[in-house]
Tab-separated table of C-alpha atoms and ligand atoms in Angstrom:
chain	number	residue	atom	x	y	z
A	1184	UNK	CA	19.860	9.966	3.732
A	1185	UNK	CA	18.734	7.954	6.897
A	1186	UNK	CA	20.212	4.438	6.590
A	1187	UNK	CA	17.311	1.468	5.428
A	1188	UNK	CA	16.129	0.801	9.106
A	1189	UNK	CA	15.776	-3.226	9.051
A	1190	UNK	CA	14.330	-5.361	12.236
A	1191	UNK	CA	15.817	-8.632	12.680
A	1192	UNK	CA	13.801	-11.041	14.590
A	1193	UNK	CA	15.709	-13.982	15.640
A	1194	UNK	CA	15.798	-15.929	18.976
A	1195	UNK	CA	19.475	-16.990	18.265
A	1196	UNK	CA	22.139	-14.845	19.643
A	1197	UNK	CA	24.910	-16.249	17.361
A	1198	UNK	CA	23.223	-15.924	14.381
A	1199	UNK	CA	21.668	-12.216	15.072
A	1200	UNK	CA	25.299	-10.835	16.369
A	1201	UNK	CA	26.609	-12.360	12.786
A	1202	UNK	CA	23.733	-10.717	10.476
A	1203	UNK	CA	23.666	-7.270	13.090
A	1204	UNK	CA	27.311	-6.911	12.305
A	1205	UNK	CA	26.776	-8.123	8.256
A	1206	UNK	CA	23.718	-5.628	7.957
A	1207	UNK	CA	25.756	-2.703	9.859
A	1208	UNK	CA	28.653	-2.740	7.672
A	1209	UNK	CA	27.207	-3.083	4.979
A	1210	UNK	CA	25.125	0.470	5.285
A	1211	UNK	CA	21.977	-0.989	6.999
A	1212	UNK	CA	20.719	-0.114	10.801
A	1213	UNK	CA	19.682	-3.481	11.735
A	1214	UNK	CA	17.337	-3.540	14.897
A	1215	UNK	CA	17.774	-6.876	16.538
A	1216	UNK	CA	14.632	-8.501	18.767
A	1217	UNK	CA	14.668	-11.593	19.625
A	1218	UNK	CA	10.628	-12.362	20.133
A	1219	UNK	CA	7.541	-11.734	18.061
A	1220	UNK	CA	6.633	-9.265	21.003
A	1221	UNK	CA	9.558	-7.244	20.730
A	1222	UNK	CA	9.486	-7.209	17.100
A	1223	UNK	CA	5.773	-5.717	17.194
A	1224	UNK	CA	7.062	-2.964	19.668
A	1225	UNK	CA	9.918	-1.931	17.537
A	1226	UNK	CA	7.581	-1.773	14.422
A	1227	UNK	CA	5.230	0.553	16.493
A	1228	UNK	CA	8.637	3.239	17.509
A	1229	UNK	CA	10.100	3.196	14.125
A	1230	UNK	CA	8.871	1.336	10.966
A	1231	UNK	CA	11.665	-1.217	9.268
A	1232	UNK	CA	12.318	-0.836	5.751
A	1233	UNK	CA	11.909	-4.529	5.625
A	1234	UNK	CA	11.820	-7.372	8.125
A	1235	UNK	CA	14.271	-10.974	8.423
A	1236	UNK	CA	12.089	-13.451	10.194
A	1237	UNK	CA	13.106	-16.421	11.272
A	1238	UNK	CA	10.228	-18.970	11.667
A	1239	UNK	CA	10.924	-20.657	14.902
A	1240	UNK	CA	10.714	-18.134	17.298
A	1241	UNK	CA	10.050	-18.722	21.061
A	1242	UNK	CA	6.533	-16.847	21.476
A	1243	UNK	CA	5.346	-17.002	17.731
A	1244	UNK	CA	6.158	-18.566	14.661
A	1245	UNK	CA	7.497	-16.245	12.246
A	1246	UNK	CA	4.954	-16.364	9.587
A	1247	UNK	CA	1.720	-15.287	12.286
A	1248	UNK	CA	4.148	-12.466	13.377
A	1249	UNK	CA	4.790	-11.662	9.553
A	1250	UNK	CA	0.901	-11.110	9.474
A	1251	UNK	CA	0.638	-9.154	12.637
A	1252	UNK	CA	3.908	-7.067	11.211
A	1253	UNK	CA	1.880	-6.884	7.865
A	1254	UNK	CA	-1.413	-5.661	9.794
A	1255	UNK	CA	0.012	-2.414	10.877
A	1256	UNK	CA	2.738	-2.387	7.763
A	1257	UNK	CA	1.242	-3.415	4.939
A	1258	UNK	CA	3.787	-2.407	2.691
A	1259	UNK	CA	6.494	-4.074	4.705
A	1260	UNK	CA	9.117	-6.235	2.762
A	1261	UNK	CA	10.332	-9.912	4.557
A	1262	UNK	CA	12.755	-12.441	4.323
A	1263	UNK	CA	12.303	-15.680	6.042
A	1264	UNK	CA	15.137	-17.645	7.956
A	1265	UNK	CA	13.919	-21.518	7.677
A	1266	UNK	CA	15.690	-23.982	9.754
A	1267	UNK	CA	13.835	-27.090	7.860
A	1268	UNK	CA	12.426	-28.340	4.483
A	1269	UNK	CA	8.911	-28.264	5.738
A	1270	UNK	CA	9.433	-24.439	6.681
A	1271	UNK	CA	10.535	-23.825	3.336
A	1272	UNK	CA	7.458	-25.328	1.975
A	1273	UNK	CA	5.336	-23.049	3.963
A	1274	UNK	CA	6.989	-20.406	3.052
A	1275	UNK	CA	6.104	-20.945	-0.986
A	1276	UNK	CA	2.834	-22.975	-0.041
A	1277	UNK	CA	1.130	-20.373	2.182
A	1278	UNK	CA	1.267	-17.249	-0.553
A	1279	UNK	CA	1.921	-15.010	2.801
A	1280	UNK	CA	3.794	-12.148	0.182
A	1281	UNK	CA	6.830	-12.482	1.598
A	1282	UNK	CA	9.750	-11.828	-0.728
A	1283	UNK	CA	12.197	-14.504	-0.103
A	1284	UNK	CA	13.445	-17.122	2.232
A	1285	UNK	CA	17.200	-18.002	2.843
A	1286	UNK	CA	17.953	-22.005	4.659
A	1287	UNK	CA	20.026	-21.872	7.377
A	1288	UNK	CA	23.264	-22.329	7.531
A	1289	UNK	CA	23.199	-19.162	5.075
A	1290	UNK	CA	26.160	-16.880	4.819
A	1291	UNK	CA	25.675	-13.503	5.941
A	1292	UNK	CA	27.050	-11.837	2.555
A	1293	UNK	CA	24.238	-13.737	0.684
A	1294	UNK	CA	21.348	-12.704	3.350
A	1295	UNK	CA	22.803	-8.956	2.627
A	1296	UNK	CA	22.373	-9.183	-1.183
A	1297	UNK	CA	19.222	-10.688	-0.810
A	1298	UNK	CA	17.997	-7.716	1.243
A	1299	UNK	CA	19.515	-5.312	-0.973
A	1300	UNK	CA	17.702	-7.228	-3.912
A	1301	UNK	CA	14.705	-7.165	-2.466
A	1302	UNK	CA	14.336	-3.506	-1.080
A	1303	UNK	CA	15.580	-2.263	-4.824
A	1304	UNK	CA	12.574	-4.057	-5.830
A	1305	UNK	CA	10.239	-2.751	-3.277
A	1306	UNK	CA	11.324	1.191	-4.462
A	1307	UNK	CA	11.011	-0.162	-7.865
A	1308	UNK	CA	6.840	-0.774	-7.370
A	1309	UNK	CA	7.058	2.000	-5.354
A	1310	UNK	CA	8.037	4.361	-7.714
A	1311	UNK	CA	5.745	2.877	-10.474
A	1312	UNK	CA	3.768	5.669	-12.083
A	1313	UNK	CA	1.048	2.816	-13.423
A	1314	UNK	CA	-1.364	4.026	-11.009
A	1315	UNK	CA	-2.239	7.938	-10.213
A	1316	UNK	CA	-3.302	7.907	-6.164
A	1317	UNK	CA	-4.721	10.583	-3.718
A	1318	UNK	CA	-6.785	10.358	-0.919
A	1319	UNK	CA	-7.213	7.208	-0.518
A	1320	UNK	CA	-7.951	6.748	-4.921
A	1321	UNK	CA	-6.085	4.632	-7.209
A	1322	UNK	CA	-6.549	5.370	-10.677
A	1323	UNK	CA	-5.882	2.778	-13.203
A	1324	UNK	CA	-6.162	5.179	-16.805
A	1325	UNK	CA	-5.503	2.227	-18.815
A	1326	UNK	CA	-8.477	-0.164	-17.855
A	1327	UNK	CA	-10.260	2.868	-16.882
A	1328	UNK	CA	-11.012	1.462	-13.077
A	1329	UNK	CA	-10.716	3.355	-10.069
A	1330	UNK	CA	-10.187	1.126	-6.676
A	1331	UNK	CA	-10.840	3.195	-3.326
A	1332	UNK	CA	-9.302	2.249	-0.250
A	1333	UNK	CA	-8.419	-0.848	-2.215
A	1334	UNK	CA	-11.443	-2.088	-3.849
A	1335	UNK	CA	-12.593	-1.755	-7.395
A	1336	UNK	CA	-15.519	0.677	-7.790
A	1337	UNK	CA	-17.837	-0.195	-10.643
A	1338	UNK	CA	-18.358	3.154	-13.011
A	1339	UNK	CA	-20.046	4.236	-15.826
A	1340	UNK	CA	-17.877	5.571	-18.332
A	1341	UNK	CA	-19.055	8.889	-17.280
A	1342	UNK	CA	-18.929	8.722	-13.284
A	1343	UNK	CA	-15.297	7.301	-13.956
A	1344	UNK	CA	-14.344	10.329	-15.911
A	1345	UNK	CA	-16.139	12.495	-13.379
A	1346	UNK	CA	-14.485	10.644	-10.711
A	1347	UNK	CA	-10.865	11.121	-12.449
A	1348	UNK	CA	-10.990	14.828	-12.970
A	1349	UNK	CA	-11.934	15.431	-9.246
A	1350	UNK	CA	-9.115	12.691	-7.839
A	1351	UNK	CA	-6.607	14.752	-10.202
A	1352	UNK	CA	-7.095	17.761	-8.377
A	1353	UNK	CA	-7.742	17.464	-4.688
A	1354	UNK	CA	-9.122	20.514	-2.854
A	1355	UNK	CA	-9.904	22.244	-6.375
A	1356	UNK	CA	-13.553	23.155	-6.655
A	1357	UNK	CA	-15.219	22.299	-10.362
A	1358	UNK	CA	-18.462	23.747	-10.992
A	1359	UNK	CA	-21.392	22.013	-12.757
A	1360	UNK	CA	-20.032	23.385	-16.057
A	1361	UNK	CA	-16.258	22.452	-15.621
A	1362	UNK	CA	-17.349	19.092	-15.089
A	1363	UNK	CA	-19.342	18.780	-17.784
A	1364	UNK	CA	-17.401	19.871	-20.345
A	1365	UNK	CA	-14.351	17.901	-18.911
A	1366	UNK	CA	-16.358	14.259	-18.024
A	1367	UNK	CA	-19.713	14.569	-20.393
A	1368	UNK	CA	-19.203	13.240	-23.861
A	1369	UNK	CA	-21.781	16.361	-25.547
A	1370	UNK	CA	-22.018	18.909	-22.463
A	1371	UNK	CA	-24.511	20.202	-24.486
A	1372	UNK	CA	-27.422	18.167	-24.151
A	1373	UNK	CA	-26.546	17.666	-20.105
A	1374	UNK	CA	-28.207	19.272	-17.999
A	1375	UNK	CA	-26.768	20.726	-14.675
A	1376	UNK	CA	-28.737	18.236	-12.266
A	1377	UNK	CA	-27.039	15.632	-14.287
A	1378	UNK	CA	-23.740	15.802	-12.427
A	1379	UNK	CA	-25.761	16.503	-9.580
A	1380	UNK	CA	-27.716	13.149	-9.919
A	1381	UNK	CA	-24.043	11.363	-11.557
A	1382	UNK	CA	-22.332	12.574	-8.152
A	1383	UNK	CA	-24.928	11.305	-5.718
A	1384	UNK	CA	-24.668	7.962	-7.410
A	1385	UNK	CA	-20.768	8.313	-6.949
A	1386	UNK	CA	-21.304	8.996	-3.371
A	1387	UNK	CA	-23.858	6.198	-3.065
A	1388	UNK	CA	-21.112	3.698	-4.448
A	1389	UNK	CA	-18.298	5.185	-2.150
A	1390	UNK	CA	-20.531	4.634	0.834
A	1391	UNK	CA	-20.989	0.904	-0.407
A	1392	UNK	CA	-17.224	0.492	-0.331
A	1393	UNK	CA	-16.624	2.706	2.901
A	1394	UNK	CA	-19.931	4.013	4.743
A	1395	UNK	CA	-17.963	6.272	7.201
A	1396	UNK	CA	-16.086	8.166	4.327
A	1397	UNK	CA	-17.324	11.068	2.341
A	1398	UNK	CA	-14.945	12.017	-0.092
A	1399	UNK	CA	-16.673	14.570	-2.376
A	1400	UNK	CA	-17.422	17.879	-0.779
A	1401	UNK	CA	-20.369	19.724	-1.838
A	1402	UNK	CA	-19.825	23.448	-2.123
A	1403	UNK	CA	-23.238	25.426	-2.219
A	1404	UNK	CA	-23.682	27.709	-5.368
A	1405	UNK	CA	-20.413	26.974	-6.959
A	1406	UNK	CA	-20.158	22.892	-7.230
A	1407	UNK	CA	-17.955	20.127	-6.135
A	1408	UNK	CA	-14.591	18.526	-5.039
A	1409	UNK	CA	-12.712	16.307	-3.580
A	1410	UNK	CA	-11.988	16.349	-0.141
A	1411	UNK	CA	-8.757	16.852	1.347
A	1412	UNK	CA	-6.904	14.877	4.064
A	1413	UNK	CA	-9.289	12.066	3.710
A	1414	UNK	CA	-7.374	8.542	3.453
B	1730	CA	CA1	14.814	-19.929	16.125
């Protein structure tokens, strides 16, 4: 396994050698820049397993470059190095999502275990089987809601289950009758123009959400699915 890449962005030299060398022996590959403009660079070549920030940096304050970071990461862990109370403050106060802060003077050991902390964390969520995902789909089972490209769609019971059966099974093509009999309460009394007219309103709700995306395929004489390769 590839050691946990992470980008240290700190204009001081003494501090950076100290937490380079801490990070390195301690099984990391630390990526030093000292601007917000090198930072955004690395990020682009290799994406950091989680970012140190500290706030007072010469071009950019470490919180706007935590949102630029976050722009193009979204996923991306940080820890904040605060030189003062008031940065502290921010830190808590402004809700940015990062995952901790250390003051400075800190010792390197304890930045280390709070990196390790937090990126044990971060596989934790990651590795959370709460949610089912593909193509862009989340699928929440238990509140039976389905959020695409991260917004909540609001389903009937039965476009949600018609939704659920195609998300679980991308590329697979279900025909008027599969779907019935797997998303209709009494397939019986549907008619086949009823998923028709249950997936054009599921289409019309996507488009609402995302109007350039078209995630459920129509396939002439034989029925539907769900697209593949679309985020
Ligand atoms: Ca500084």
């Amino acid at each position: 396994m590839s050691k946990p890449i992470i980008l240290l962005v700190e204009d001081e030299p003494a501090i950076a050698d100290t937490l380079v060398y801490a990070l390195g022996t301690e099984g990391f590959e630390p990526v030093w820049c000292a601007t917000g403009a090198d930072a955004l660079s690395a990020c682009g070549k290799r994406a950091p397993a989680l970012a140190v920030l500290d706030v007072g940096l010469p071009d950019i304050n470490g919180f706007d470059l935590f949102k630029q970071l976050r722009a193009a990461l979204p996923e991306l862990p940080a820890l904040f190095l605060t030189a003062r109370a008031g940065e502290i403050d921010r830190v808590v106060g402004l809700e940015l999502g990062a995952d901790d802060y250390v003051a400075k003077p800190f010792s390197p050991r304890e930045l280390v275990a709070r990196v390790r902390t937090i990126l044990r964390r971060a596989q934790k969520v990651a590795a959370a089987p709460a949610t089912a995902s593909a193509h862009g789909f989340a699928v929440d089972d238990e509140r039976k809601q389905i959020r695409y490209r991260g917004k909540a769609l609001d389903l009937s019971r039965t476009e949600y289950r018609l939704l659920k059966v195609l998300i679980d099974r991308p590329g697979r093509v279900y025909t008027r009758d599969e779907l019935m009999d797997r998303a209709w309460d009494d397939p019986a009394s549907a008619f086949d123009r009823t998923v028709d007219a249950h997936v054009k309103m599921l289409r019309a709700k996507l488009r609402a959400l995302a109007p350039e995306a078209d995630p459920i395929q129509t396939h002439r004489g034989m029925g539907y699915s769900l697209r593949e390769g679309e985020q």
